[in-house]
Short mmCIF file of C-alpha atoms in Angstrom, two decimals:
data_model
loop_
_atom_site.label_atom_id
_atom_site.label_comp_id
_atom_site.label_asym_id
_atom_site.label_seq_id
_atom_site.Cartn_x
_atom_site.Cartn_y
_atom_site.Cartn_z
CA UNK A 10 21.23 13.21 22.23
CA UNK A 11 18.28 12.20 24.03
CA UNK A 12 17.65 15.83 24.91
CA UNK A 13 18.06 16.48 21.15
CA UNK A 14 15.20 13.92 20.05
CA UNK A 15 12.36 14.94 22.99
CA UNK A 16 12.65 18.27 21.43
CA UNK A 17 12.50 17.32 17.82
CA UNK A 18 9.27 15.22 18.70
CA UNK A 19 7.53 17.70 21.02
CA UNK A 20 8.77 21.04 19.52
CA UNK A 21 6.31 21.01 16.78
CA UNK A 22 3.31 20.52 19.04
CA UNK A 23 4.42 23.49 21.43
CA UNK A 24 3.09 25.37 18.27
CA UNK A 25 0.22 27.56 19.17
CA UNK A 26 -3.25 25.65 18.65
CA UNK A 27 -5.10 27.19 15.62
CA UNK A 28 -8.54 26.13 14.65
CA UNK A 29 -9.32 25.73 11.03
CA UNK A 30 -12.16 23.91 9.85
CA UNK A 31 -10.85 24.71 6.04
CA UNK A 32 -9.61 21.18 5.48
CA UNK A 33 -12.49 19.80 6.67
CA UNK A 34 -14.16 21.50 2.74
CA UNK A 35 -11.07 20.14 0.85
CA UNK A 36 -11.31 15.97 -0.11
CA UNK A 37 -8.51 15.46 2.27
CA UNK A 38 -10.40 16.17 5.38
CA UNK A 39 -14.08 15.31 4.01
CA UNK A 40 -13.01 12.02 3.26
CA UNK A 41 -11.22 10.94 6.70
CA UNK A 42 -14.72 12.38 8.50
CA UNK A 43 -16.70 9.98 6.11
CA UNK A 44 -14.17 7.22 6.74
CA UNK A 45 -14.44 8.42 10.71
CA UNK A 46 -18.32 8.00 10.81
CA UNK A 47 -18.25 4.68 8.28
CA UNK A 48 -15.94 2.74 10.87
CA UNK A 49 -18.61 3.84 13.50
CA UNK A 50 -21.25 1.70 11.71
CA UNK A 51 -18.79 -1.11 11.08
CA UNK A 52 -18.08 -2.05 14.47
CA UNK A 53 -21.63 -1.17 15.78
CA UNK A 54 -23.28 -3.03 13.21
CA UNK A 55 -21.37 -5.89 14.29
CA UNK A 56 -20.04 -6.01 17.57
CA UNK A 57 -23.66 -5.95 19.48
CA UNK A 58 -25.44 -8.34 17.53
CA UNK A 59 -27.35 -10.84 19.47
CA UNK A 60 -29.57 -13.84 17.71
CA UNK A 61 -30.77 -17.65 18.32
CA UNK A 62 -31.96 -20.12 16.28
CA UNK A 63 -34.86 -22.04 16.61
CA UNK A 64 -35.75 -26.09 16.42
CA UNK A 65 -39.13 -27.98 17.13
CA UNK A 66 -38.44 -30.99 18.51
CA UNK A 67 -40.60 -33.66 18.94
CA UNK A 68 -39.67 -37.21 20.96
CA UNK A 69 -40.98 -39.51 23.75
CA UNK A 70 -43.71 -37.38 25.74
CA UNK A 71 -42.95 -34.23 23.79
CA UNK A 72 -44.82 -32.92 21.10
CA UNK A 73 -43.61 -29.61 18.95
CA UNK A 74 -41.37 -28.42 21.63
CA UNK A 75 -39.24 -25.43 20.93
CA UNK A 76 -35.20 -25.05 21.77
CA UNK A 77 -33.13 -22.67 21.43
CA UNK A 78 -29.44 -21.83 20.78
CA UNK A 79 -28.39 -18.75 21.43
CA UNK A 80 -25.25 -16.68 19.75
CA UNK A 81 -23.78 -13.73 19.72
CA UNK A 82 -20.61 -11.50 18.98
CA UNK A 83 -17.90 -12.67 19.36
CA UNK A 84 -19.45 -16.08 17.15
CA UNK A 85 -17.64 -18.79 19.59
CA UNK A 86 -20.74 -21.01 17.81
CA UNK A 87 -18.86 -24.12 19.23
CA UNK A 88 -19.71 -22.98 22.83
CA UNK A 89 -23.23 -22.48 21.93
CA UNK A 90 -25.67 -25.53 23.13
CA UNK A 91 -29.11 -26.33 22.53
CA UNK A 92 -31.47 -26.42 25.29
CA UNK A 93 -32.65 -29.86 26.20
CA UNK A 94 -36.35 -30.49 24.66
CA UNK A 95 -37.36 -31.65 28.46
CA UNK A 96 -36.30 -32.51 31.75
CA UNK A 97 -36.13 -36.60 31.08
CA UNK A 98 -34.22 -35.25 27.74
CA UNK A 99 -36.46 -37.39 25.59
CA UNK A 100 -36.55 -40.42 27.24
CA UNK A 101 -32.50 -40.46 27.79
CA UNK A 102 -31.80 -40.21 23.65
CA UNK A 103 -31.41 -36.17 24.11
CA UNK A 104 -27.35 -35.48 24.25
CA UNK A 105 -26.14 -31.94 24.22
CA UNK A 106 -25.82 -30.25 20.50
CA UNK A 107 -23.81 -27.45 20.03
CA UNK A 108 -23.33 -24.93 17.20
CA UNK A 109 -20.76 -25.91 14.89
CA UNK A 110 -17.66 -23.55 14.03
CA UNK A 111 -15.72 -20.53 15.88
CA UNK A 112 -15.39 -17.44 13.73
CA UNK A 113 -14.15 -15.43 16.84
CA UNK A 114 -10.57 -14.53 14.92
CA UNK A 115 -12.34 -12.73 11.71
CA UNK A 116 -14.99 -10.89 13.34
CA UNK A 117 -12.63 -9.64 16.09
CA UNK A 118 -9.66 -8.26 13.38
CA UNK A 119 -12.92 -6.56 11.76
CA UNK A 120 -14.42 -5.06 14.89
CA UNK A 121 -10.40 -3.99 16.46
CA UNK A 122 -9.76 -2.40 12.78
CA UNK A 123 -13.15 -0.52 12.74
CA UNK A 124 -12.28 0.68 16.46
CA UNK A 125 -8.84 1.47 15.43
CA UNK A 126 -9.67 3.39 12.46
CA UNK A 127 -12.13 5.43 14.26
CA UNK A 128 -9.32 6.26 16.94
CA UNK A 129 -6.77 7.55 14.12
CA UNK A 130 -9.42 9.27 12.55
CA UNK A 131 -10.34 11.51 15.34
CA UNK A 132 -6.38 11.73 15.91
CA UNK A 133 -5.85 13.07 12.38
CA UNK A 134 -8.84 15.19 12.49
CA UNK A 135 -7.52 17.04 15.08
CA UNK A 136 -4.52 17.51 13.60
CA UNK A 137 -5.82 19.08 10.43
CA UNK A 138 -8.02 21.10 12.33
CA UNK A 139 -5.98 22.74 15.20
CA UNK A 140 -2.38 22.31 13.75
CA UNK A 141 -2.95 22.55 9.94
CA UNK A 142 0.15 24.78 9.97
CA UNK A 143 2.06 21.78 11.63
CA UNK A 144 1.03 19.45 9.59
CA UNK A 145 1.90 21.28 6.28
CA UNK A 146 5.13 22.65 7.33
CA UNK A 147 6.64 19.30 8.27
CA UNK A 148 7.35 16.65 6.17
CA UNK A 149 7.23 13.86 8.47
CA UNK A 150 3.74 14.09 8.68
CA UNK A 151 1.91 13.80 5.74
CA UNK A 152 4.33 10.59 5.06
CA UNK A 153 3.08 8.94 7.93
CA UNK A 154 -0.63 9.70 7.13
CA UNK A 155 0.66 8.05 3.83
CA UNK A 156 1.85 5.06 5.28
CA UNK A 157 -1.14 4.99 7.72
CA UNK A 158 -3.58 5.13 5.31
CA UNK A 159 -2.03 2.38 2.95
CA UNK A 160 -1.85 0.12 5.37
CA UNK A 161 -5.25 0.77 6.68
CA UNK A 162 -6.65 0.39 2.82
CA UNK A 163 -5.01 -2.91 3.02
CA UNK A 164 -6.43 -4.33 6.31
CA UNK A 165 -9.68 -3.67 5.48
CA UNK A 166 -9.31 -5.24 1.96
CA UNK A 167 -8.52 -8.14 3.92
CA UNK A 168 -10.70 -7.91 7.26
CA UNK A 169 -13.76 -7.37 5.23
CA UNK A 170 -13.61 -10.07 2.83
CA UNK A 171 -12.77 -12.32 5.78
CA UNK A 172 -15.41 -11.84 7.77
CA UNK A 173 -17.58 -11.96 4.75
CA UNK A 174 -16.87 -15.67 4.23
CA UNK A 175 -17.07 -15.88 7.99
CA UNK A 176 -20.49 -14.28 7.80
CA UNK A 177 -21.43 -16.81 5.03
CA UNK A 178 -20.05 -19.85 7.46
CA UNK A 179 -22.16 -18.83 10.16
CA UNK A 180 -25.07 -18.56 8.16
CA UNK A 181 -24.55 -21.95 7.39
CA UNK A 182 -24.15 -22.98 11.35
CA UNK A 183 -27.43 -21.59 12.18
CA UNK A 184 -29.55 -22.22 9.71
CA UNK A 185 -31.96 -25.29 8.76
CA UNK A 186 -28.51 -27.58 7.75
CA UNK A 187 -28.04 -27.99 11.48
CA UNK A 188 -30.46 -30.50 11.67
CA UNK A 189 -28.26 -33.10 9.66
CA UNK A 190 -25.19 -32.87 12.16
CA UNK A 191 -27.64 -33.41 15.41
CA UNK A 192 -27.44 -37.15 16.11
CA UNK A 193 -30.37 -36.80 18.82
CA UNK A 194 -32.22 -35.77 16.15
CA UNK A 195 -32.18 -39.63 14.42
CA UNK A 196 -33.10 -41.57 17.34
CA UNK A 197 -36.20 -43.40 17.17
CA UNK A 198 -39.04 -41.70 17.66
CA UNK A 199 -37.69 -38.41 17.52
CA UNK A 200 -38.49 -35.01 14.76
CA UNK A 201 -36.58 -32.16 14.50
CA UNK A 202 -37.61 -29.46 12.50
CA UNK A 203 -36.43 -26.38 11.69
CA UNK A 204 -38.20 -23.33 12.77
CA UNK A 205 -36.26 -19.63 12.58
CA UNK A 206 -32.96 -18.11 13.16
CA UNK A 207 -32.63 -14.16 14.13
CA UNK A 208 -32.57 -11.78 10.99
CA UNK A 209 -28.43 -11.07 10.08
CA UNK A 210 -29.56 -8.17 7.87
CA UNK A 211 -27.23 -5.77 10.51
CA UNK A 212 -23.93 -7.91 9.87
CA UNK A 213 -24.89 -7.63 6.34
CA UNK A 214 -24.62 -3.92 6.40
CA UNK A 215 -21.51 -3.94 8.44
CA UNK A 216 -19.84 -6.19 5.47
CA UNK A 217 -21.17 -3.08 3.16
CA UNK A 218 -19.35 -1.06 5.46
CA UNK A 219 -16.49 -2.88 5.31
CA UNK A 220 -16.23 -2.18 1.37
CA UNK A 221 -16.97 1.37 1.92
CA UNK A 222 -14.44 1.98 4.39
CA UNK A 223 -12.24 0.23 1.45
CA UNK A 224 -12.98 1.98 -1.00
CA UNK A 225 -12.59 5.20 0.91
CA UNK A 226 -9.52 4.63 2.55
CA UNK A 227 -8.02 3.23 -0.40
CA UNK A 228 -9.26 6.48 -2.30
CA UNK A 229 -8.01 8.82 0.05
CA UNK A 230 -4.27 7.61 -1.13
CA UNK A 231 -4.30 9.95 -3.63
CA UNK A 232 -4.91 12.78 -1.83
CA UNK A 233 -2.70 12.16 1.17
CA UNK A 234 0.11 11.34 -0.86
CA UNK A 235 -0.50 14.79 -2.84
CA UNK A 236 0.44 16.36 0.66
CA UNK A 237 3.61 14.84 0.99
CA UNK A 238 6.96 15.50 -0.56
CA UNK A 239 7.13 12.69 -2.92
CA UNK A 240 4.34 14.19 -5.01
CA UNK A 241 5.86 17.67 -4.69
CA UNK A 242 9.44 16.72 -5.31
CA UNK A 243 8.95 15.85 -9.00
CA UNK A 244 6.95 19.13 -9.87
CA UNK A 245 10.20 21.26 -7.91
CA UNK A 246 12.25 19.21 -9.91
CA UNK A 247 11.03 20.29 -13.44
CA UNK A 248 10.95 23.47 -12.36
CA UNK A 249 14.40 23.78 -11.46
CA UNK A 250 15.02 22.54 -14.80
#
């Protein structure tokens, strides 16, 4: 029995290899090289983004002095602290501030779907290409591309809008509200001011990705299920009758 199934699942790739770039013309394989190069730019958009934001502080002997905070992926914001305005810390009133929030869990199902996606992209791509034949003759195949691809539409449905309101949050965490949760910024004698916070415009355009690679996956339903027999079966049926 065992002998049985290792032959059922390596038989049909002991088929010879035969290089097509055909599919690649049809929507079927056009769209899973555009969905292959759009989860490039989701997780590289995202995953290497770097930033800091900016306060002037000024307290007992200090005058307009700058600190920083800075973040990065994977937005553990509650591990990020401010650096202390001087070496006396203002006189003793300086405590440590940190970032507020930890949006580690969103951006990490985004980045691992993007990476995933590209990985079973590059899979199926080589399957259309080299074992087109393979791919058409057995059934098991296109239904699991099905299945793949729903499932896939779904997860991105849900990891994009996720880290969109994650995106939003962290916005929020580094921008000029963080004055009004920094306690060592009320202490007598003391000004805090607000002063930048690195440009997000990238992890903008990897939520836009995020949608794309929605849209397209979810679009490219259609045409995978077309492959498989549960499209076909009705049309042999009517025939027959």
């Amino acid at each position: 029995w065992c002998g049985s199934l290792q032959a059922a699942l390596v038989s049909p790739w002991m088929a010879p290899l035969r290089v097509d770039f055909g599919l690649l013309m049809e929507p079927l394989g056009f769209i899973k090289v555009l969905e292959w190069i759009f989860s490039i730019f989701a997780f590289a958009t995202c995953g290497g983004f770097q930033g800091e934001t900016t306060l002037l502080v000024s307290c007992k002997g200090v005058v307009n002095k700058t600190i920083t905070a800075a973040f990065a992926y994977p937005f553990r914001l509650n591990t990020v602290v401010f650096s202390a305005p001087d070496p006396k810390r203002c006189g003793g009133t300086w405590t440590d501030v940190y970032l507020v929030g930890n949006f580690s869990s969103s951006v990490q199902f985004f980045v691992t779907l993007a990476v995933l996606a590209f990985l079973y992209c590059m899979a199926a791509l080589v399957v259309y290409i080299g074992y087109k034949h393979v791919y058409q003759q057995n059934s098991k195949f296109p239904l699991t591309d099905l299945a793949v691809t729903v499932i896939t539409a779904f997860l991105w449905l849900v990891g994009t809008f996720a880290w969109a309101k994650a995106l939003a949050d962290i916005k929020m965490s580094t921008g000029a509200s963080v004055i009004a949760g920094i306690e060592a910024c009320k202490a007598p004698g003391t000004t805090c001011r607000f002063a930048s916070v690195t440009s997000m415009r990238t992890l903008n355009v990897s939520v836009v990705f995020g949608l794309l690679n929605m849209v397209l996956w979810g679009g490219n339903v259609w045409f995978v299920y077309k492959d498989t027999n549960l499209h076909n079966r009705p049309n042999r049926i009517s025939q027959i009758r």
